[in-house]
Structure formats: C-alpha cells, structure tokens
C-alpha cells in the first residue's frame, strides 16, 4: 500500500539534529512516499550530516529566511531538484539570548524585532518564496508553542509565536483561493537544539509532568512529526487556519 504522501514534493526547514521535530517529519515524509528537500542555516554542513540518517538521500539548500537574496533564489534551486512543491514545513524560530530566560521587561526592541522577523514573519516570506512552485495548491505546516499562555522562561518567543499563529490564519485567508492550506502544529516541549537555547527550559518542561493527561516524553519528537505529515497529506483537504495540538492534551487542562 502506498503512503499518504505518495507523489508529494515537500520542502522542510529546521533539520538540525536527530532530536528535532523537523528531522522526524522529514523521515516520516520519505517513508510515506514524499520526495523532500531540506533547507539549513547557519550551518548547512551540519544538516547535510544529519540528513545522511534519513531513509533516502536528499539535497540541502542554504536558506537564511531573513535574507532577501536567499529567498529570491529559493524557487529556482528547488525547481532544479523537484520541479515543483506540494508542501512546505516551517520549523524555524530564533530569539537573541536577551529575549529569553526571564528578561522580558528588559529586552531591547532590536532583539524583539529579530525574534519576530525570524520566528513569525518568515512563515509568510518562506511561503511566498515557494508560491511559484505550488501551482496545483498544497499545504503549509508550521510549528508553534501554544501562545495562549505566558510560559516560564519563554519571554519574547511567546509574542513571536502569537504573531506566527496570527500570520498562519491570515495566510489561510489569502491563499485559500489558490487551494493552499496553512496550518500549525502546537507541540509540547522537546529536548531539541531550540529547547537547549532557552535558559531554564527544564522549568518550562516541568509543567507537563503535573498537568499533561497523556504521559509526555521530552525525548520523543515522533508524535509531532506525525502531525506534520498528516497535515501535509490529502487527509485534511478542507482544514486551514487551524492549530492542531500535539501536546499530550495539556492545552485542555486548567490545573
């Protein structure tokens, strides 16, 4: 039986380590029949090394989503490899250290602006860079961390994720006419490279020990990867502007 992504061509950002959600999305996408291409920044060689652990070889393109020249050349580079695209995975987030770890009230705007540009605006800029390749519609899937709440240590990444969630809804509104769906996976905490950059990450992750209805494993990015692959597939043909929680159910529990 063929996989749920048979014949799909997907661009995936954010593969930094085997522990990253993006790596597991890439692995599952290949197992489900997709052809994929990866982007990486600032160290494409690191992603190339990790990509060797995927089931099939895949090309890695250097892409800084805050660099207009990188974005302008992206469609041509992807077209050379895949011809077109049916899906895009946005797994990109960054905030300077002074925007994290309990420094919310003292963070300068320059650092906030960087967090917003890389973590939220890039969903729009990446999608628009890929749009010429999505002539037959497709699916854009991003990753968020539930922006309904103020989390310990997360600071300005919280407002950045809120902006990401709003951006996804507006993209769903404006790209629906081209049969392009835009959705987000709201994943629970994973001990990835991104997590390690957050001072006091263990304080944030500890919330899941007491409140998550389903047992949560910080070392298991597979459930979130499965959520991404499901949204890339044709099994959600009329779902857009949505946030699917893959967080053990914590979002539904008050205390």
Short mmCIF file of C-alpha atoms in Angstrom, two decimals:
data_model
loop_
_atom_site.label_atom_id
_atom_site.label_comp_id
_atom_site.label_asym_id
_atom_site.label_seq_id
_atom_site.Cartn_x
_atom_site.Cartn_y
_atom_site.Cartn_z
CA UNK A 1 0.00 0.00 0.00
CA UNK A 2 1.36 3.41 -0.93
CA UNK A 3 2.00 6.05 1.72
CA UNK A 4 -0.19 9.07 2.42
CA UNK A 5 2.39 11.40 0.80
CA UNK A 6 2.97 9.31 -2.32
CA UNK A 7 3.95 11.61 -5.17
CA UNK A 8 4.20 14.72 -2.96
CA UNK A 9 7.18 17.07 -3.09
CA UNK A 10 7.94 18.79 0.20
CA UNK A 11 10.42 21.43 1.38
CA UNK A 12 11.36 21.07 5.05
CA UNK A 13 13.22 23.63 7.15
CA UNK A 14 14.77 23.25 10.58
CA UNK A 15 16.52 19.86 10.46
CA UNK A 16 19.35 20.46 12.95
CA UNK A 17 19.57 17.25 14.99
CA UNK A 18 18.05 13.79 15.06
CA UNK A 19 16.08 15.01 18.07
CA UNK A 20 14.41 17.81 16.11
CA UNK A 21 10.75 17.56 15.14
CA UNK A 22 11.70 18.57 11.60
CA UNK A 23 14.03 15.56 11.27
CA UNK A 24 11.24 13.19 12.24
CA UNK A 25 8.83 14.94 9.87
CA UNK A 26 11.39 14.50 7.08
CA UNK A 27 11.92 10.82 7.92
CA UNK A 28 8.20 10.10 8.08
CA UNK A 29 7.53 12.07 4.90
CA UNK A 30 10.03 9.93 3.00
CA UNK A 31 8.60 6.75 4.50
CA UNK A 32 5.15 7.88 3.36
CA UNK A 33 6.29 8.36 -0.23
CA UNK A 34 7.31 12.01 -0.47
CA UNK A 35 10.31 13.49 -2.25
CA UNK A 36 11.84 16.08 0.05
CA UNK A 37 14.38 18.87 0.02
CA UNK A 38 15.89 20.44 3.15
CA UNK A 39 16.99 23.98 3.92
CA UNK A 40 19.50 24.95 6.58
CA UNK A 41 21.08 27.96 8.27
CA UNK A 42 23.63 28.91 9.52
CA UNK A 43 25.47 25.57 9.09
CA UNK A 44 24.26 23.60 6.05
CA UNK A 45 27.08 21.10 6.60
CA UNK A 46 25.52 20.13 9.94
CA UNK A 47 22.17 19.45 8.28
CA UNK A 48 23.88 17.53 5.47
CA UNK A 49 25.47 15.27 8.08
CA UNK A 50 22.15 14.68 9.86
CA UNK A 51 20.37 14.16 6.52
CA UNK A 52 22.54 11.09 5.88
CA UNK A 53 20.50 9.37 8.59
CA UNK A 54 17.28 9.75 6.60
CA UNK A 55 15.94 6.74 4.65
CA UNK A 56 16.86 8.34 1.29
CA UNK A 57 19.46 10.90 0.18
CA UNK A 58 18.19 14.48 -0.01
CA UNK A 59 19.61 17.81 -1.11
CA UNK A 60 20.25 20.60 1.41
CA UNK A 61 19.94 24.26 0.39
CA UNK A 62 21.36 27.12 2.45
CA UNK A 63 18.49 29.45 3.41
CA UNK A 64 18.50 32.38 5.79
CA UNK A 65 14.84 33.38 5.90
CA UNK A 66 15.80 36.94 6.81
CA UNK A 67 17.95 37.27 3.68
CA UNK A 68 16.03 38.53 0.63
CA UNK A 69 18.67 37.20 -1.78
CA UNK A 70 18.36 33.70 -0.32
CA UNK A 71 14.57 33.85 -0.62
CA UNK A 72 14.70 35.18 -4.19
CA UNK A 73 16.82 32.26 -5.42
CA UNK A 74 14.96 29.55 -3.49
CA UNK A 75 12.31 28.70 -6.10
CA UNK A 76 14.90 28.17 -8.84
CA UNK A 77 17.06 25.93 -6.64
CA UNK A 78 14.08 23.82 -5.57
CA UNK A 79 12.71 23.62 -9.13
CA UNK A 80 16.04 22.21 -10.33
CA UNK A 81 15.72 19.39 -7.81
CA UNK A 82 11.98 18.67 -7.54
CA UNK A 83 10.28 20.60 -10.34
CA UNK A 84 7.58 21.91 -8.02
CA UNK A 85 6.21 21.69 -4.49
CA UNK A 86 3.12 20.28 -2.79
CA UNK A 87 4.10 21.11 0.78
CA UNK A 88 6.26 23.38 2.93
CA UNK A 89 7.25 22.79 6.56
CA UNK A 90 8.21 25.88 8.57
CA UNK A 91 10.22 24.77 11.61
CA UNK A 92 12.14 27.98 12.25
CA UNK A 93 12.42 30.03 15.41
CA UNK A 94 15.09 32.23 16.92
CA UNK A 95 15.37 34.88 19.62
CA UNK A 96 18.56 36.50 20.92
CA UNK A 97 19.56 35.40 24.42
CA UNK A 98 18.48 38.70 25.97
CA UNK A 99 14.91 37.99 24.79
CA UNK A 100 14.68 34.75 26.81
CA UNK A 101 15.17 33.38 30.29
CA UNK A 102 13.23 35.84 32.44
CA UNK A 103 14.45 39.06 30.82
CA UNK A 104 11.11 40.04 29.28
CA UNK A 105 10.86 43.52 30.79
CA UNK A 106 14.42 44.47 29.87
CA UNK A 107 14.68 43.15 26.30
CA UNK A 108 15.56 45.87 23.75
CA UNK A 109 13.39 46.27 20.66
CA UNK A 110 16.22 45.22 18.36
CA UNK A 111 16.14 41.74 19.90
CA UNK A 112 12.35 41.62 19.80
CA UNK A 113 12.42 42.61 16.13
CA UNK A 114 14.86 39.79 15.35
CA UNK A 115 12.64 37.26 17.12
CA UNK A 116 9.56 38.46 15.23
CA UNK A 117 11.30 38.51 11.85
CA UNK A 118 12.86 35.05 12.07
CA UNK A 119 10.12 33.28 14.04
CA UNK A 120 6.90 34.80 12.62
CA UNK A 121 7.31 36.95 9.51
CA UNK A 122 9.40 34.18 7.94
CA UNK A 123 6.30 31.99 7.64
CA UNK A 124 4.95 34.50 5.14
CA UNK A 125 8.25 35.17 3.37
CA UNK A 126 9.12 31.47 3.04
CA UNK A 127 5.67 30.63 1.71
CA UNK A 128 5.74 33.46 -0.82
CA UNK A 129 9.20 32.36 -1.99
CA UNK A 130 7.79 28.85 -2.59
CA UNK A 131 4.46 30.00 -4.05
CA UNK A 132 5.54 29.88 -7.73
CA UNK A 133 6.22 26.16 -7.27
CA UNK A 134 2.77 25.38 -5.81
CA UNK A 135 0.70 25.74 -8.97
CA UNK A 136 -1.64 22.90 -8.02
CA UNK A 137 -2.22 24.02 -4.44
CA UNK A 138 -0.67 22.38 -1.43
CA UNK A 139 -0.13 22.51 2.32
CA UNK A 140 1.99 24.79 4.50
CA UNK A 141 2.61 23.48 8.03
CA UNK A 142 4.36 25.43 10.79
CA UNK A 143 5.31 24.69 14.38
CA UNK A 144 4.15 26.74 17.33
CA UNK A 145 4.28 26.53 21.11
CA UNK A 146 0.84 27.38 22.48
CA UNK A 147 0.74 31.19 22.53
CA UNK A 148 -2.41 31.39 24.66
CA UNK A 149 -0.25 31.42 27.78
CA UNK A 150 2.76 33.16 29.29
CA UNK A 151 5.29 30.35 29.82
CA UNK A 152 8.22 30.31 32.27
CA UNK A 153 11.48 31.48 30.66
CA UNK A 154 9.94 31.74 27.15
CA UNK A 155 9.59 35.52 27.25
CA UNK A 156 9.59 37.22 23.79
CA UNK A 157 9.30 33.92 21.96
CA UNK A 158 5.74 33.86 23.33
CA UNK A 159 4.66 37.03 21.48
CA UNK A 160 6.63 35.81 18.46
CA UNK A 161 4.64 32.56 18.45
CA UNK A 162 1.40 34.54 18.87
CA UNK A 163 2.41 36.51 15.78
CA UNK A 164 3.18 33.25 13.97
CA UNK A 165 -0.27 31.90 14.81
CA UNK A 166 -1.97 35.08 13.56
CA UNK A 167 0.18 35.05 10.41
CA UNK A 168 -0.91 31.50 9.65
CA UNK A 169 -4.57 32.49 9.89
CA UNK A 170 -4.15 35.44 7.54
CA UNK A 171 -2.22 33.28 5.09
CA UNK A 172 -5.03 30.72 5.21
CA UNK A 173 -7.43 33.52 4.33
CA UNK A 174 -5.41 34.88 1.42
CA UNK A 175 -4.06 31.64 -0.09
CA UNK A 176 -7.25 29.59 0.09
CA UNK A 177 -8.27 30.77 -3.36
CA UNK A 178 -5.14 29.03 -4.68
CA UNK A 179 -6.08 25.84 -2.82
CA UNK A 180 -3.17 26.25 -0.40
CA UNK A 181 -3.87 25.23 3.20
CA UNK A 182 -1.99 26.83 6.09
CA UNK A 183 -1.99 25.11 9.47
CA UNK A 184 0.15 24.80 12.59
CA UNK A 185 1.13 22.00 14.93
CA UNK A 186 1.29 23.15 18.55
CA UNK A 187 3.76 20.69 20.02
CA UNK A 188 4.68 20.03 23.61
CA UNK A 189 8.30 20.62 24.69
CA UNK A 190 11.00 18.53 23.05
CA UNK A 191 14.64 18.43 24.11
CA UNK A 192 15.86 19.76 20.75
CA UNK A 193 18.50 22.30 19.76
CA UNK A 194 15.90 25.06 20.02
CA UNK A 195 14.96 23.98 23.53
CA UNK A 196 18.57 23.96 24.66
CA UNK A 197 18.86 27.62 23.66
CA UNK A 198 16.18 28.60 26.22
CA UNK A 199 17.67 29.34 29.66
CA UNK A 200 15.69 27.45 32.31
CA UNK A 201 14.00 25.17 29.76
CA UNK A 202 13.59 22.50 32.43
CA UNK A 203 11.27 24.82 34.40
CA UNK A 204 9.01 25.13 31.39
CA UNK A 205 9.07 21.43 30.57
CA UNK A 206 8.23 20.51 34.18
CA UNK A 207 4.70 21.83 33.64
CA UNK A 208 3.99 18.69 31.57
CA UNK A 209 4.92 16.40 34.47
CA UNK A 210 1.98 17.59 36.54
CA UNK A 211 -0.64 18.71 34.02
CA UNK A 212 -0.47 16.59 30.87
CA UNK A 213 -3.30 13.99 30.72
CA UNK A 214 -1.19 11.76 28.47
CA UNK A 215 2.33 10.92 29.54
CA UNK A 216 4.71 13.25 27.75
CA UNK A 217 8.22 12.26 26.67
CA UNK A 218 10.67 15.11 26.07
CA UNK A 219 12.82 12.73 24.02
CA UNK A 220 10.12 11.71 21.56
CA UNK A 221 9.51 14.11 18.63
CA UNK A 222 7.72 11.41 16.62
CA UNK A 223 4.12 12.40 17.57
CA UNK A 224 4.65 15.97 16.38
CA UNK A 225 6.32 14.69 13.22
CA UNK A 226 3.29 12.51 12.54
CA UNK A 227 1.03 15.53 12.98
CA UNK A 228 3.02 17.47 10.39
CA UNK A 229 2.87 14.62 7.89
CA UNK A 230 -0.88 14.23 8.41
CA UNK A 231 -1.44 17.92 7.63
CA UNK A 232 0.77 17.69 4.54
CA UNK A 233 -1.35 14.84 3.24
CA UNK A 234 -4.71 14.91 1.44
CA UNK A 235 -6.43 13.57 4.57
CA UNK A 236 -7.16 17.15 5.70
CA UNK A 237 -8.40 18.59 2.37
CA UNK A 238 -10.64 21.29 3.86
CA UNK A 239 -8.70 22.19 7.02
CA UNK A 240 -6.92 25.53 7.03
CA UNK A 241 -6.16 28.27 9.54
CA UNK A 242 -6.10 25.57 12.21
CA UNK A 243 -3.81 24.81 15.15
CA UNK A 244 -3.59 21.09 15.94
CA UNK A 245 -2.29 20.39 19.44
CA UNK A 246 0.17 17.54 19.82
CA UNK A 247 0.95 18.22 23.48
CA UNK A 248 -0.43 15.29 25.44
CA UNK A 249 -3.65 17.25 25.99
CA UNK A 250 -2.14 19.84 28.32
CA UNK A 251 -3.79 22.72 26.43
CA UNK A 252 -7.19 21.46 27.64
CA UNK A 253 -6.29 21.28 31.35
CA UNK A 254 -6.53 24.29 33.66
CA UNK A 255 -4.55 22.96 36.62
#
